[in-house]
Amino acid sequence: DGFWYYVVTHCDLNSTDSKDITFIRSYYYNKLEIVRFDSSVGRYVGYTELGVKNAEAWNSGPEVVQMRNEKERYCVNNVGNDYRSAVTKS
């Protein structure tokens, strides 16, 4: 009985080397991914009509520059702790 909008941010990694890390931020509306930023692509990609419009706007504004820097801030700065935690639990 309502609409759900949410954002999921995560890092995909194979090692602690920054070239092996991908930063992904996905935007969902009612369980459907509408737009995504993927650091390996370096821009937003839309998957629905609304997502394509948002991606076009965000790729031509300061949002895309901020997202390109998020890999370093969000993933690379924390990968050492995360990787050690995962390895000790395997």
GROMACS .gro file of N, CA and C in nm:
model
  270
    1ASP      N    1   0.083  -0.119   0.000
    1ASP     CA    2   0.000   0.000   0.000
    1ASP      C    3   0.087   0.125   0.000
    2GLY      N    4   0.182   0.130  -0.087
    2GLY     CA    5   0.270   0.245  -0.097
    2GLY      C    6   0.380   0.219  -0.196
    3PHE      N    7   0.467   0.312  -0.206
    3PHE     CA    8   0.579   0.301  -0.299
    3PHE      C    9   0.709   0.295  -0.222
    4TRP      N   10   0.802   0.213  -0.268
    4TRP     CA   11   0.931   0.197  -0.203
    4TRP      C   12   1.040   0.250  -0.294
    5TYR      N   13   1.118   0.341  -0.240
    5TYR     CA   14   1.237   0.392  -0.308
    5TYR      C   15   1.353   0.368  -0.214
    6TYR      N   16   1.456   0.301  -0.262
    6TYR     CA   17   1.571   0.277  -0.176
    6TYR      C   18   1.698   0.266  -0.260
    7VAL      N   19   1.811   0.283  -0.191
    7VAL     CA   20   1.941   0.282  -0.255
    7VAL      C   21   2.027   0.176  -0.188
    8VAL      N   22   2.098   0.097  -0.268
    8VAL     CA   23   2.189  -0.005  -0.217
    8VAL      C   24   2.329   0.029  -0.267
    9THR      N   25   2.424   0.038  -0.174
    9THR     CA   26   2.562   0.068  -0.208
    9THR      C   27   2.649  -0.048  -0.163
   10HIS      N   28   2.737  -0.095  -0.251
   10HIS     CA   29   2.828  -0.203  -0.211
   10HIS      C   30   2.957  -0.200  -0.292
   11CYS      N   31   3.053  -0.274  -0.243
   11CYS     CA   32   3.183  -0.289  -0.308
   11CYS      C   33   3.201  -0.435  -0.346
   12ASP      N   34   3.235  -0.460  -0.470
   12ASP     CA   35   3.272  -0.594  -0.514
   12ASP      C   36   3.424  -0.597  -0.517
   13LEU      N   37   3.484  -0.701  -0.455
   13LEU     CA   38   3.629  -0.706  -0.452
   13LEU      C   39   3.680  -0.848  -0.457
   14ASN      N   40   3.797  -0.861  -0.517
   14ASN     CA   41   3.867  -0.990  -0.524
   14ASN      C   42   3.995  -0.987  -0.443
   15SER      N   43   4.044  -0.868  -0.411
   15SER     CA   44   4.165  -0.851  -0.331
   15SER      C   45   4.163  -0.711  -0.273
   16THR      N   46   4.270  -0.673  -0.206
   16THR     CA   47   4.277  -0.538  -0.149
   16THR      C   48   4.333  -0.438  -0.249
   17ASP      N   49   4.371  -0.482  -0.367
   17ASP     CA   50   4.422  -0.393  -0.471
   17ASP      C   51   4.307  -0.312  -0.529
   18SER      N   52   4.324  -0.181  -0.537
   18SER     CA   53   4.212  -0.095  -0.581
   18SER      C   54   4.165  -0.127  -0.723
   19LYS      N   55   4.252  -0.182  -0.808
   19LYS     CA   56   4.207  -0.217  -0.944
   19LYS      C   57   4.113  -0.338  -0.942
   20ASP      N   58   4.111  -0.413  -0.832
   20ASP     CA   59   4.023  -0.529  -0.818
   20ASP      C   60   3.895  -0.497  -0.743
   21ILE      N   61   3.867  -0.368  -0.723
   21ILE     CA   62   3.750  -0.325  -0.646
   21ILE      C   63   3.656  -0.246  -0.737
   22THR      N   64   3.529  -0.276  -0.727
   22THR     CA   65   3.426  -0.204  -0.801
   22THR      C   66   3.325  -0.147  -0.701
   23PHE      N   67   3.298  -0.019  -0.714
   23PHE     CA   68   3.196   0.049  -0.632
   23PHE      C   69   3.067   0.053  -0.712
   24ILE      N   70   2.957   0.009  -0.650
   24ILE     CA   71   2.827   0.008  -0.718
   24ILE      C   72   2.722   0.071  -0.627
   25ARG      N   73   2.645   0.164  -0.683
   25ARG     CA   74   2.530   0.221  -0.612
   25ARG      C   75   2.409   0.206  -0.702
   26SER      N   76   2.309   0.131  -0.654
   26SER     CA   77   2.188   0.103  -0.730
   26SER      C   78   2.068   0.171  -0.665
   27TYR      N   79   1.983   0.227  -0.748
   27TYR     CA   80   1.862   0.295  -0.704
   27TYR      C   81   1.742   0.212  -0.747
   28TYR      N   82   1.656   0.183  -0.653
   28TYR     CA   83   1.540   0.097  -0.678
   28TYR      C   84   1.410   0.172  -0.653
   29TYR      N   85   1.310   0.135  -0.728
   29TYR     CA   86   1.174   0.184  -0.707
   29TYR      C   87   1.082   0.064  -0.719
   30ASN      N   88   1.013   0.033  -0.610
   30ASN     CA   89   0.924  -0.084  -0.606
   30ASN      C   90   0.993  -0.212  -0.653
   31LYS      N   91   1.108  -0.241  -0.596
   31LYS     CA   92   1.188  -0.361  -0.619
   31LYS      C   93   1.249  -0.369  -0.759
   32LEU      N   94   1.238  -0.265  -0.839
   32LEU     CA   95   1.293  -0.264  -0.974
   32LEU      C   96   1.410  -0.167  -0.978
   33GLU      N   97   1.527  -0.216  -1.018
   33GLU     CA   98   1.643  -0.128  -1.029
   33GLU      C   99   1.619  -0.032  -1.145
   34ILE      N  100   1.624   0.098  -1.115
   34ILE     CA  101   1.597   0.197  -1.219
   34ILE      C  102   1.723   0.263  -1.273
   35VAL      N  103   1.826   0.276  -1.189
   35VAL     CA  104   1.951   0.338  -1.233
   35VAL      C  105   2.064   0.288  -1.145
   36ARG      N  106   2.185   0.284  -1.203
   36ARG     CA  107   2.302   0.232  -1.129
   36ARG      C  108   2.426   0.311  -1.168
   37PHE      N  109   2.509   0.337  -1.066
   37PHE     CA  110   2.644   0.385  -1.092
   37PHE      C  111   2.738   0.269  -1.066
   38ASP      N  112   2.827   0.243  -1.161
   38ASP     CA  113   2.925   0.135  -1.150
   38ASP      C  114   3.061   0.197  -1.180
   39SER      N  115   3.155   0.189  -1.084
   39SER     CA  116   3.284   0.254  -1.103
   39SER      C  117   3.363   0.196  -1.220
   40SER      N  118   3.337   0.073  -1.258
   40SER     CA  119   3.408   0.016  -1.373
   40SER      C  120   3.357   0.077  -1.504
   41VAL      N  121   3.234   0.126  -1.505
   41VAL     CA  122   3.179   0.195  -1.621
   41VAL      C  123   3.210   0.345  -1.612
   42GLY      N  124   3.207   0.399  -1.490
   42GLY     CA  125   3.241   0.539  -1.467
   42GLY      C  126   3.129   0.638  -1.489
   43ARG      N  127   3.008   0.586  -1.499
   43ARG     CA  128   2.891   0.674  -1.517
   43ARG      C  129   2.766   0.602  -1.473
   44TYR      N  130   2.656   0.676  -1.470
   44TYR     CA  131   2.526   0.619  -1.437
   44TYR      C  132   2.467   0.553  -1.562
   45VAL      N  133   2.397   0.443  -1.540
   45VAL     CA  134   2.325   0.374  -1.648
   45VAL      C  135   2.182   0.355  -1.602
   46GLY      N  136   2.086   0.397  -1.685
   46GLY     CA  137   1.945   0.382  -1.653
   46GLY      C  138   1.888   0.256  -1.712
   47TYR      N  139   1.794   0.194  -1.639
   47TYR     CA  140   1.731   0.069  -1.683
   47TYR      C  141   1.582   0.084  -1.709
   48THR      N  142   1.526   0.196  -1.674
   48THR     CA  143   1.386   0.224  -1.701
   48THR      C  144   1.378   0.363  -1.763
   49GLU      N  145   1.262   0.403  -1.806
   49GLU     CA  146   1.246   0.537  -1.864
   49GLU      C  147   1.289   0.644  -1.763
   50LEU      N  148   1.242   0.631  -1.639
   50LEU     CA  149   1.281   0.726  -1.535
   50LEU      C  150   1.431   0.717  -1.507
   51GLY      N  151   1.486   0.596  -1.502
   51GLY     CA  152   1.627   0.577  -1.477
   51GLY      C  153   1.715   0.638  -1.586
   52VAL      N  154   1.674   0.625  -1.711
   52VAL     CA  155   1.750   0.682  -1.823
   52VAL      C  156   1.752   0.834  -1.812
   53LYS      N  157   1.638   0.894  -1.777
   53LYS     CA  158   1.631   1.040  -1.761
   53LYS      C  159   1.721   1.086  -1.647
   54ASN      N  160   1.717   1.013  -1.535
   54ASN     CA  161   1.803   1.049  -1.422
   54ASN      C  162   1.950   1.031  -1.460
   55ALA      N  163   1.983   0.922  -1.525
   55ALA     CA  164   2.122   0.896  -1.563
   55ALA      C  165   2.175   1.007  -1.654
   56GLU      N  166   2.095   1.051  -1.749
   56GLU     CA  167   2.138   1.159  -1.839
   56GLU      C  168   2.166   1.286  -1.762
   57ALA      N  169   2.079   1.319  -1.669
   57ALA     CA  170   2.097   1.441  -1.589
   57ALA      C  171   2.218   1.428  -1.497
   58TRP      N  172   2.232   1.316  -1.429
   58TRP     CA  173   2.341   1.297  -1.333
   58TRP      C  174   2.476   1.287  -1.404
   59ASN      N  175   2.480   1.227  -1.523
   59ASN     CA  176   2.606   1.215  -1.596
   59ASN      C  177   2.656   1.349  -1.650
   60SER      N  178   2.568   1.447  -1.660
   60SER     CA  179   2.611   1.578  -1.710
   60SER      C  180   2.627   1.679  -1.597
   61GLY      N  181   2.615   1.635  -1.473
   61GLY     CA  182   2.627   1.725  -1.359
   61GLY      C  183   2.736   1.682  -1.263
   62PRO      N  184   2.742   1.747  -1.147
   62PRO     CA  185   2.847   1.715  -1.048
   62PRO      C  186   2.829   1.579  -0.982
   63GLU      N  187   2.711   1.519  -0.993
   63GLU     CA  188   2.685   1.390  -0.929
   63GLU      C  189   2.780   1.281  -0.977
   64VAL      N  190   2.810   1.279  -1.106
   64VAL     CA  191   2.895   1.173  -1.160
   64VAL      C  192   3.039   1.187  -1.109
   65VAL      N  193   3.085   1.310  -1.092
   65VAL     CA  194   3.220   1.332  -1.038
   65VAL      C  195   3.227   1.283  -0.894
   66GLN      N  196   3.124   1.313  -0.817
   66GLN     CA  197   3.120   1.268  -0.677
   66GLN      C  198   3.120   1.116  -0.670
   67MET      N  199   3.041   1.050  -0.754
   67MET     CA  200   3.036   0.904  -0.752
   67MET      C  201   3.169   0.842  -0.793
   68ARG      N  202   3.239   0.904  -0.885
   68ARG     CA  203   3.370   0.851  -0.926
   68ARG      C  204   3.468   0.853  -0.810
   69ASN      N  205   3.451   0.947  -0.718
   69ASN     CA  206   3.538   0.955  -0.600
   69ASN      C  207   3.493   0.863  -0.487
   70GLU      N  208   3.373   0.812  -0.493
   70GLU     CA  209   3.320   0.728  -0.386
   70GLU      C  210   3.393   0.594  -0.375
   71LYS      N  211   3.445   0.542  -0.484
   71LYS     CA  212   3.518   0.415  -0.477
   71LYS      C  213   3.633   0.429  -0.377
   72GLU      N  214   3.708   0.535  -0.388
   72GLU     CA  215   3.822   0.557  -0.299
   72GLU      C  216   3.774   0.575  -0.155
   73ARG      N  217   3.673   0.660  -0.136
   73ARG     CA  218   3.627   0.691  -0.001
   73ARG      C  219   3.555   0.573   0.064
   74TYR      N  220   3.466   0.512  -0.008
   74TYR     CA  221   3.377   0.410   0.050
   74TYR      C  222   3.440   0.272   0.050
   75CYS      N  223   3.509   0.236  -0.057
   75CYS     CA  224   3.560   0.099  -0.070
   75CYS      C  225   3.707   0.088  -0.032
   76VAL      N  226   3.792   0.162  -0.101
   76VAL     CA  227   3.936   0.145  -0.085
   76VAL      C  228   3.980   0.175   0.058
   77ASN      N  229   3.923   0.278   0.120
   77ASN     CA  230   3.961   0.312   0.257
   77ASN      C  231   3.922   0.206   0.358
   78ASN      N  232   3.827   0.121   0.327
   78ASN     CA  233   3.778   0.022   0.421
   78ASN      C  234   3.811  -0.122   0.383
   79VAL      N  235   3.867  -0.143   0.266
   79VAL     CA  236   3.884  -0.279   0.216
   79VAL      C  237   3.977  -0.362   0.304
   80GLY      N  238   4.079  -0.302   0.362
   80GLY     CA  239   4.171  -0.378   0.447
   80GLY      C  240   4.100  -0.444   0.562
   81ASN      N  241   4.018  -0.369   0.634
   81ASN     CA  242   3.941  -0.423   0.746
   81ASN      C  243   3.840  -0.526   0.700
   82ASP      N  244   3.768  -0.496   0.595
   82ASP     CA  245   3.665  -0.587   0.544
   82ASP      C  246   3.728  -0.718   0.496
   83TYR      N  247   3.836  -0.708   0.422
   83TYR     CA  248   3.901  -0.826   0.366
   83TYR      C  249   3.958  -0.915   0.476
   84ARG      N  250   4.024  -0.854   0.575
   84ARG     CA  251   4.077  -0.931   0.687
   84ARG      C  252   3.965  -1.000   0.764
   85SER      N  253   3.856  -0.931   0.785
   85SER     CA  254   3.743  -0.990   0.857
   85SER      C  255   3.687  -1.109   0.782
   86ALA      N  256   3.673  -1.098   0.651
   86ALA     CA  257   3.619  -1.208   0.571
   86ALA      C  258   3.715  -1.326   0.568
   87VAL      N  259   3.843  -1.299   0.551
   87VAL     CA  260   3.942  -1.408   0.542
   87VAL      C  261   3.951  -1.485   0.673
   88THR      N  262   3.943  -1.416   0.784
   88THR     CA  263   3.953  -1.486   0.913
   88THR      C  264   3.827  -1.568   0.942
   89LYS      N  265   3.717  -1.540   0.875
   89LYS     CA  266   3.591  -1.613   0.896
   89LYS      C  267   3.575  -1.728   0.798
   90SER      N  268   3.661  -1.736   0.694
   90SER     CA  269   3.644  -1.842   0.594
   90SER      C  270   3.704  -1.972   0.640
   0.00000   0.00000   0.00000
